[in-house]
Every structure is written in C-alpha cells, then in structure tokens.
PDB file of C-alpha atoms in Angstrom:
ATOM      1  CA  UNK A   1     128.666  54.672 123.586  1.00  0.00           C
ATOM      2  CA  UNK A   2     128.144  51.076 122.701  1.00  0.00           C
ATOM      3  CA  UNK A   3     128.028  49.699 119.168  1.00  0.00           C
ATOM      4  CA  UNK A   4     125.100  51.220 117.365  1.00  0.00           C
ATOM      5  CA  UNK A   5     124.578  54.156 119.758  1.00  0.00           C
ATOM      6  CA  UNK A   6     126.635  56.462 117.572  1.00  0.00           C
ATOM      7  CA  UNK A   7     123.482  57.586 115.798  1.00  0.00           C
ATOM      8  CA  UNK A   8     122.734  59.845 118.773  1.00  0.00           C
ATOM      9  CA  UNK A   9     126.002  61.721 118.323  1.00  0.00           C
ATOM     10  CA  UNK A  10     125.516  62.024 114.564  1.00  0.00           C
ATOM     11  CA  UNK A  11     121.877  63.125 114.738  1.00  0.00           C
ATOM     12  CA  UNK A  12     122.632  65.618 117.497  1.00  0.00           C
ATOM     13  CA  UNK A  13     125.373  67.049 115.286  1.00  0.00           C
ATOM     14  CA  UNK A  14     122.970  67.489 112.368  1.00  0.00           C
ATOM     15  CA  UNK A  15     120.102  68.834 114.439  1.00  0.00           C
ATOM     16  CA  UNK A  16     119.072  72.370 113.433  1.00  0.00           C
ATOM     17  CA  UNK A  17     121.378  72.322 110.411  1.00  0.00           C
ATOM     18  CA  UNK A  18     119.565  74.495 107.893  1.00  0.00           C
ATOM     19  CA  UNK A  19     122.609  74.354 105.609  1.00  0.00           C
ATOM     20  CA  UNK A  20     121.649  70.743 104.841  1.00  0.00           C
ATOM     21  CA  UNK A  21     118.256  71.683 103.362  1.00  0.00           C
ATOM     22  CA  UNK A  22     119.349  70.954  99.784  1.00  0.00           C
ATOM     23  CA  UNK A  23     121.113  67.709 100.736  1.00  0.00           C
ATOM     24  CA  UNK A  24     119.778  64.169 100.821  1.00  0.00           C
ATOM     25  CA  UNK A  25     120.733  62.719 104.179  1.00  0.00           C
ATOM     26  CA  UNK A  26     120.787  58.928 104.026  1.00  0.00           C
ATOM     27  CA  UNK A  27     121.142  56.786 107.108  1.00  0.00           C
ATOM     28  CA  UNK A  28     122.367  53.227 106.849  1.00  0.00           C
ATOM     29  CA  UNK A  29     122.151  51.869 110.397  1.00  0.00           C
ATOM     30  CA  UNK A  30     124.611  49.507 111.998  1.00  0.00           C
ATOM     31  CA  UNK A  31     123.295  45.937 111.545  1.00  0.00           C
ATOM     32  CA  UNK A  32     122.906  45.462 115.309  1.00  0.00           C
ATOM     33  CA  UNK A  33     120.846  48.624 115.751  1.00  0.00           C
ATOM     34  CA  UNK A  34     117.057  48.523 115.720  1.00  0.00           C
ATOM     35  CA  UNK A  35     116.029  51.167 113.169  1.00  0.00           C
ATOM     36  CA  UNK A  36     112.805  51.995 115.033  1.00  0.00           C
ATOM     37  CA  UNK A  37     114.883  53.146 118.002  1.00  0.00           C
ATOM     38  CA  UNK A  38     116.775  55.542 115.727  1.00  0.00           C
ATOM     39  CA  UNK A  39     113.559  56.807 114.140  1.00  0.00           C
ATOM     40  CA  UNK A  40     112.053  57.404 117.568  1.00  0.00           C
ATOM     41  CA  UNK A  41     115.140  59.302 118.682  1.00  0.00           C
ATOM     42  CA  UNK A  42     115.042  61.390 115.518  1.00  0.00           C
ATOM     43  CA  UNK A  43     111.334  62.149 115.948  1.00  0.00           C
ATOM     44  CA  UNK A  44     111.842  63.304 119.547  1.00  0.00           C
ATOM     45  CA  UNK A  45     115.223  65.032 119.306  1.00  0.00           C
ATOM     46  CA  UNK A  46     115.547  66.161 115.666  1.00  0.00           C
ATOM     47  CA  UNK A  47     112.021  66.430 114.238  1.00  0.00           C
ATOM     48  CA  UNK A  48     113.034  68.893 111.485  1.00  0.00           C
ATOM     49  CA  UNK A  49     115.864  66.759 110.169  1.00  0.00           C
ATOM     50  CA  UNK A  50     114.880  65.001 106.950  1.00  0.00           C
ATOM     51  CA  UNK A  51     116.476  61.575 106.707  1.00  0.00           C
ATOM     52  CA  UNK A  52     115.908  58.710 104.328  1.00  0.00           C
ATOM     53  CA  UNK A  53     116.577  55.385 106.017  1.00  0.00           C
ATOM     54  CA  UNK A  54     118.227  52.876 103.706  1.00  0.00           C
ATOM     55  CA  UNK A  55     117.510  49.308 104.773  1.00  0.00           C
ATOM     56  CA  UNK A  56     117.407  47.440 101.479  1.00  0.00           C
ATOM     57  CA  UNK A  57     120.960  48.129 100.285  1.00  0.00           C
ATOM     58  CA  UNK A  58     124.326  47.605 101.885  1.00  0.00           C
ATOM     59  CA  UNK A  59     126.276  50.542 103.236  1.00  0.00           C
ATOM     60  CA  UNK A  60     129.039  49.658 100.801  1.00  0.00           C
ATOM     61  CA  UNK A  61     126.687  50.111  97.851  1.00  0.00           C
ATOM     62  CA  UNK A  62     125.803  53.568  99.150  1.00  0.00           C
ATOM     63  CA  UNK A  63     129.471  54.539  99.347  1.00  0.00           C
ATOM     64  CA  UNK A  64     129.640  54.394  95.562  1.00  0.00           C
ATOM     65  CA  UNK A  65     127.271  57.345  95.239  1.00  0.00           C
ATOM     66  CA  UNK A  66     127.807  59.248  98.501  1.00  0.00           C
ATOM     67  CA  UNK A  67     129.487  62.641  98.509  1.00  0.00           C
ATOM     68  CA  UNK A  68     130.522  62.332 102.121  1.00  0.00           C
ATOM     69  CA  UNK A  69     130.201  59.876 105.002  1.00  0.00           C
ATOM     70  CA  UNK A  70     129.592  61.081 108.522  1.00  0.00           C
ATOM     71  CA  UNK A  71     130.633  58.603 111.168  1.00  0.00           C
ATOM     72  CA  UNK A  72     131.470  58.688 114.799  1.00  0.00           C
ATOM     73  CA  UNK A  73     133.595  55.761 115.984  1.00  0.00           C
ATOM     74  CA  UNK A  74     132.780  53.368 113.149  1.00  0.00           C
ATOM     75  CA  UNK A  75     135.413  52.014 110.789  1.00  0.00           C
ATOM     76  CA  UNK A  76     133.133  53.078 107.925  1.00  0.00           C
ATOM     77  CA  UNK A  77     135.065  56.367 107.955  1.00  0.00           C
ATOM     78  CA  UNK A  78     138.122  54.367 106.891  1.00  0.00           C
ATOM     79  CA  UNK A  79     136.253  51.995 104.598  1.00  0.00           C
ATOM     80  CA  UNK A  80     134.821  54.966 102.683  1.00  0.00           C
ATOM     81  CA  UNK A  81     138.347  55.666 101.454  1.00  0.00           C
ATOM     82  CA  UNK A  82     138.310  52.396  99.525  1.00  0.00           C
ATOM     83  CA  UNK A  83     135.489  53.923  97.474  1.00  0.00           C
ATOM     84  CA  UNK A  84     137.264  57.306  97.236  1.00  0.00           C
ATOM     85  CA  UNK A  85     134.496  58.818  99.331  1.00  0.00           C
ATOM     86  CA  UNK A  86     135.401  61.526 101.815  1.00  0.00           C
ATOM     87  CA  UNK A  87     134.501  60.977 105.438  1.00  0.00           C
ATOM     88  CA  UNK A  88     134.336  62.965 108.640  1.00  0.00           C
ATOM     89  CA  UNK A  89     134.110  61.879 112.232  1.00  0.00           C
ATOM     90  CA  UNK A  90     131.957  63.596 114.818  1.00  0.00           C
ATOM     91  CA  UNK A  91     132.070  63.017 118.528  1.00  0.00           C
ATOM     92  CA  UNK A  92     130.792  64.463 121.747  1.00  0.00           C
ATOM     93  CA  UNK A  93     133.079  65.912 124.371  1.00  0.00           C
ATOM     94  CA  UNK A  94     131.161  63.733 126.815  1.00  0.00           C
ATOM     95  CA  UNK A  95     132.801  60.637 125.313  1.00  0.00           C
ATOM     96  CA  UNK A  96     136.405  59.670 124.777  1.00  0.00           C
ATOM     97  CA  UNK A  97     137.091  59.341 121.027  1.00  0.00           C
ATOM     98  CA  UNK A  98     137.460  55.679 120.161  1.00  0.00           C
ATOM     99  CA  UNK A  99     139.565  56.222 117.073  1.00  0.00           C
ATOM    100  CA  UNK A 100     143.064  57.404 116.258  1.00  0.00           C
ATOM    101  CA  UNK A 101     143.180  60.912 114.834  1.00  0.00           C
ATOM    102  CA  UNK A 102     144.080  61.074 111.143  1.00  0.00           C
ATOM    103  CA  UNK A 103     144.358  64.467 109.479  1.00  0.00           C
ATOM    104  CA  UNK A 104     142.938  62.991 106.243  1.00  0.00           C
ATOM    105  CA  UNK A 105     139.653  62.283 108.051  1.00  0.00           C
ATOM    106  CA  UNK A 106     138.531  65.523 109.683  1.00  0.00           C
ATOM    107  CA  UNK A 107     137.133  65.112 113.196  1.00  0.00           C
ATOM    108  CA  UNK A 108     134.786  67.516 114.913  1.00  0.00           C
ATOM    109  CA  UNK A 109     133.385  67.949 118.383  1.00  0.00           C
ATOM    110  CA  UNK A 110     132.013  71.388 117.576  1.00  0.00           C
ATOM    111  CA  UNK A 111     128.916  71.851 115.423  1.00  0.00           C
ATOM    112  CA  UNK A 112     130.114  75.344 114.480  1.00  0.00           C
ATOM    113  CA  UNK A 113     133.513  74.139 113.285  1.00  0.00           C
ATOM    114  CA  UNK A 114     131.860  71.317 111.340  1.00  0.00           C
ATOM    115  CA  UNK A 115     129.439  73.762 109.700  1.00  0.00           C
ATOM    116  CA  UNK A 116     132.295  76.095 108.714  1.00  0.00           C
ATOM    117  CA  UNK A 117     134.274  73.173 107.295  1.00  0.00           C
ATOM    118  CA  UNK A 118     131.243  71.714 105.505  1.00  0.00           C
ATOM    119  CA  UNK A 119     130.366  75.013 103.839  1.00  0.00           C
ATOM    120  CA  UNK A 120     133.965  75.430 102.638  1.00  0.00           C
ATOM    121  CA  UNK A 121     134.016  72.078 100.803  1.00  0.00           C
ATOM    122  CA  UNK A 122     133.380  71.508  97.100  1.00  0.00           C
ATOM    123  CA  UNK A 123     131.596  68.174  97.051  1.00  0.00           C
ATOM    124  CA  UNK A 124     130.944  68.338  93.299  1.00  0.00           C
ATOM    125  CA  UNK A 125     134.661  67.992  92.517  1.00  0.00           C
ATOM    126  CA  UNK A 126     136.214  64.631  91.657  1.00  0.00           C
ATOM    127  CA  UNK A 127     136.654  62.085  94.396  1.00  0.00           C
ATOM    128  CA  UNK A 128     139.856  62.695  96.247  1.00  0.00           C
ATOM    129  CA  UNK A 129     142.921  60.604  95.496  1.00  0.00           C
ATOM    130  CA  UNK A 130     144.138  61.205  99.066  1.00  0.00           C
ATOM    131  CA  UNK A 131     141.506  58.691 100.070  1.00  0.00           C
ATOM    132  CA  UNK A 132     143.502  56.044  98.211  1.00  0.00           C
ATOM    133  CA  UNK A 133     146.365  56.572 100.645  1.00  0.00           C
ATOM    134  CA  UNK A 134     143.977  56.058 103.566  1.00  0.00           C
ATOM    135  CA  UNK A 135     142.924  52.729 102.116  1.00  0.00           C
ATOM    136  CA  UNK A 136     146.531  51.689 101.589  1.00  0.00           C
ATOM    137  CA  UNK A 137     147.490  52.696 105.138  1.00  0.00           C
ATOM    138  CA  UNK A 138     144.647  50.895 106.889  1.00  0.00           C
ATOM    139  CA  UNK A 139     143.866  47.922 104.656  1.00  0.00           C
ATOM    140  CA  UNK A 140     146.732  45.704 103.561  1.00  0.00           C
ATOM    141  CA  UNK A 141     146.275  44.061 100.203  1.00  0.00           C
ATOM    142  CA  UNK A 142     142.582  44.784  99.798  1.00  0.00           C
ATOM    143  CA  UNK A 143     142.339  42.404  96.865  1.00  0.00           C
ATOM    144  CA  UNK A 144     140.294  39.475  98.151  1.00  0.00           C
ATOM    145  CA  UNK A 145     143.395  37.301  98.447  1.00  0.00           C
ATOM    146  CA  UNK A 146     144.002  37.584 102.209  1.00  0.00           C
ATOM    147  CA  UNK A 147     143.259  33.902 102.804  1.00  0.00           C
ATOM    148  CA  UNK A 148     145.830  32.935 100.135  1.00  0.00           C
ATOM    149  CA  UNK A 149     148.471  35.113 101.798  1.00  0.00           C
ATOM    150  CA  UNK A 150     147.613  33.616 105.176  1.00  0.00           C
ATOM    151  CA  UNK A 151     148.064  30.032 103.971  1.00  0.00           C
ATOM    152  CA  UNK A 152     151.245  30.920 102.083  1.00  0.00           C
ATOM    153  CA  UNK A 153     152.586  32.401 105.324  1.00  0.00           C
ATOM    154  CA  UNK A 154     151.682  29.209 107.258  1.00  0.00           C
ATOM    155  CA  UNK A 155     153.282  27.053 104.556  1.00  0.00           C
ATOM    156  CA  UNK A 156     156.462  29.146 104.711  1.00  0.00           C
ATOM    157  CA  UNK A 157     156.551  28.767 108.507  1.00  0.00           C
ATOM    158  CA  UNK A 158     156.238  24.997 108.195  1.00  0.00           C
ATOM    159  CA  UNK A 159     159.076  24.870 105.649  1.00  0.00           C
ATOM    160  CA  UNK A 160     161.353  26.860 107.950  1.00  0.00           C
ATOM    161  CA  UNK A 161     160.718  24.375 110.787  1.00  0.00           C
ATOM    162  CA  UNK A 162     161.833  21.456 108.632  1.00  0.00           C
TER     163      UNK A 162
END
C-alpha cells in the first residue's frame, strides 16, 4: 500500500469485531489522506464499526490518552512508545510487511490471533515501562536538542581537519 492506504488494512481488521463494542475507536488519519475517502470505505466495507474521526487535534495529543494504538506500517507504532502507549501492528498477507519485527510491538496478520491477544490484555493497568526501551532504541536523544548535537558534530569535524 502507499502512504495513507493503511486505513484499509486497519478497518478490515476491525470489521465485525463485536468485542470492541464498549471501546471508543478513534481514527486520526495520515495528513496526506483525504478523510472522506476513509469514511466512504468505512461506510461500504465496515458499516457497523463505530469510529470517531479526530481532525482537530494532533495524533500526538491523542497518544497521551490512548490505551492502545493500532497501526500498520506507520512509525506511529514506534512513536507511541515515547508516550508509554502500547501499540500493535496489523498487516495483510497480501502485502509484504514494511517494518522490522519487534517483539515489544505485537504484529498480527490474523484477526483471530489479534482478538485472542486483545481479550487477554489488561488495558486499565499502568502504562508499560517496556515502551520506554522502545523509545530509547528507535529515537536517539529525544530531547529537542538534535540540531545542537548536529552542529557540535560538524564543529568537531572541522577542528579535526585543522
């Protein structure tokens, strides 16, 4: 799939998922995706799935209050870890996964296995500290000082040349 088409995989995974009846499913679309296309797809393919589309807040704001993030190939599955929010990846066997497997981010290509996993989770417990290790592994120095480190590195290179 191209950027923004992942919604089809995610919605198809959630289709006919009665176990989600007491959940609030929020969808924060990729910025390049036209939300009306997603809504049309949902109406035609998943008419019983109740989704609230969030267009007036950033995805990062939503991560602060989300219990879990469902992604396909997006890096949001990794970024969720910075907010100590659990994430899962779903994908179709018809596509080659475009992410490296990581046991800390469960991945599913089977709706049944996802359902079994989902029902075994305790989402009311504290946010997982293991997510901190994901953030540390994938995001170096997530402190807003990357540009300083970059220029310090360039300065050091220039000094070594002299």
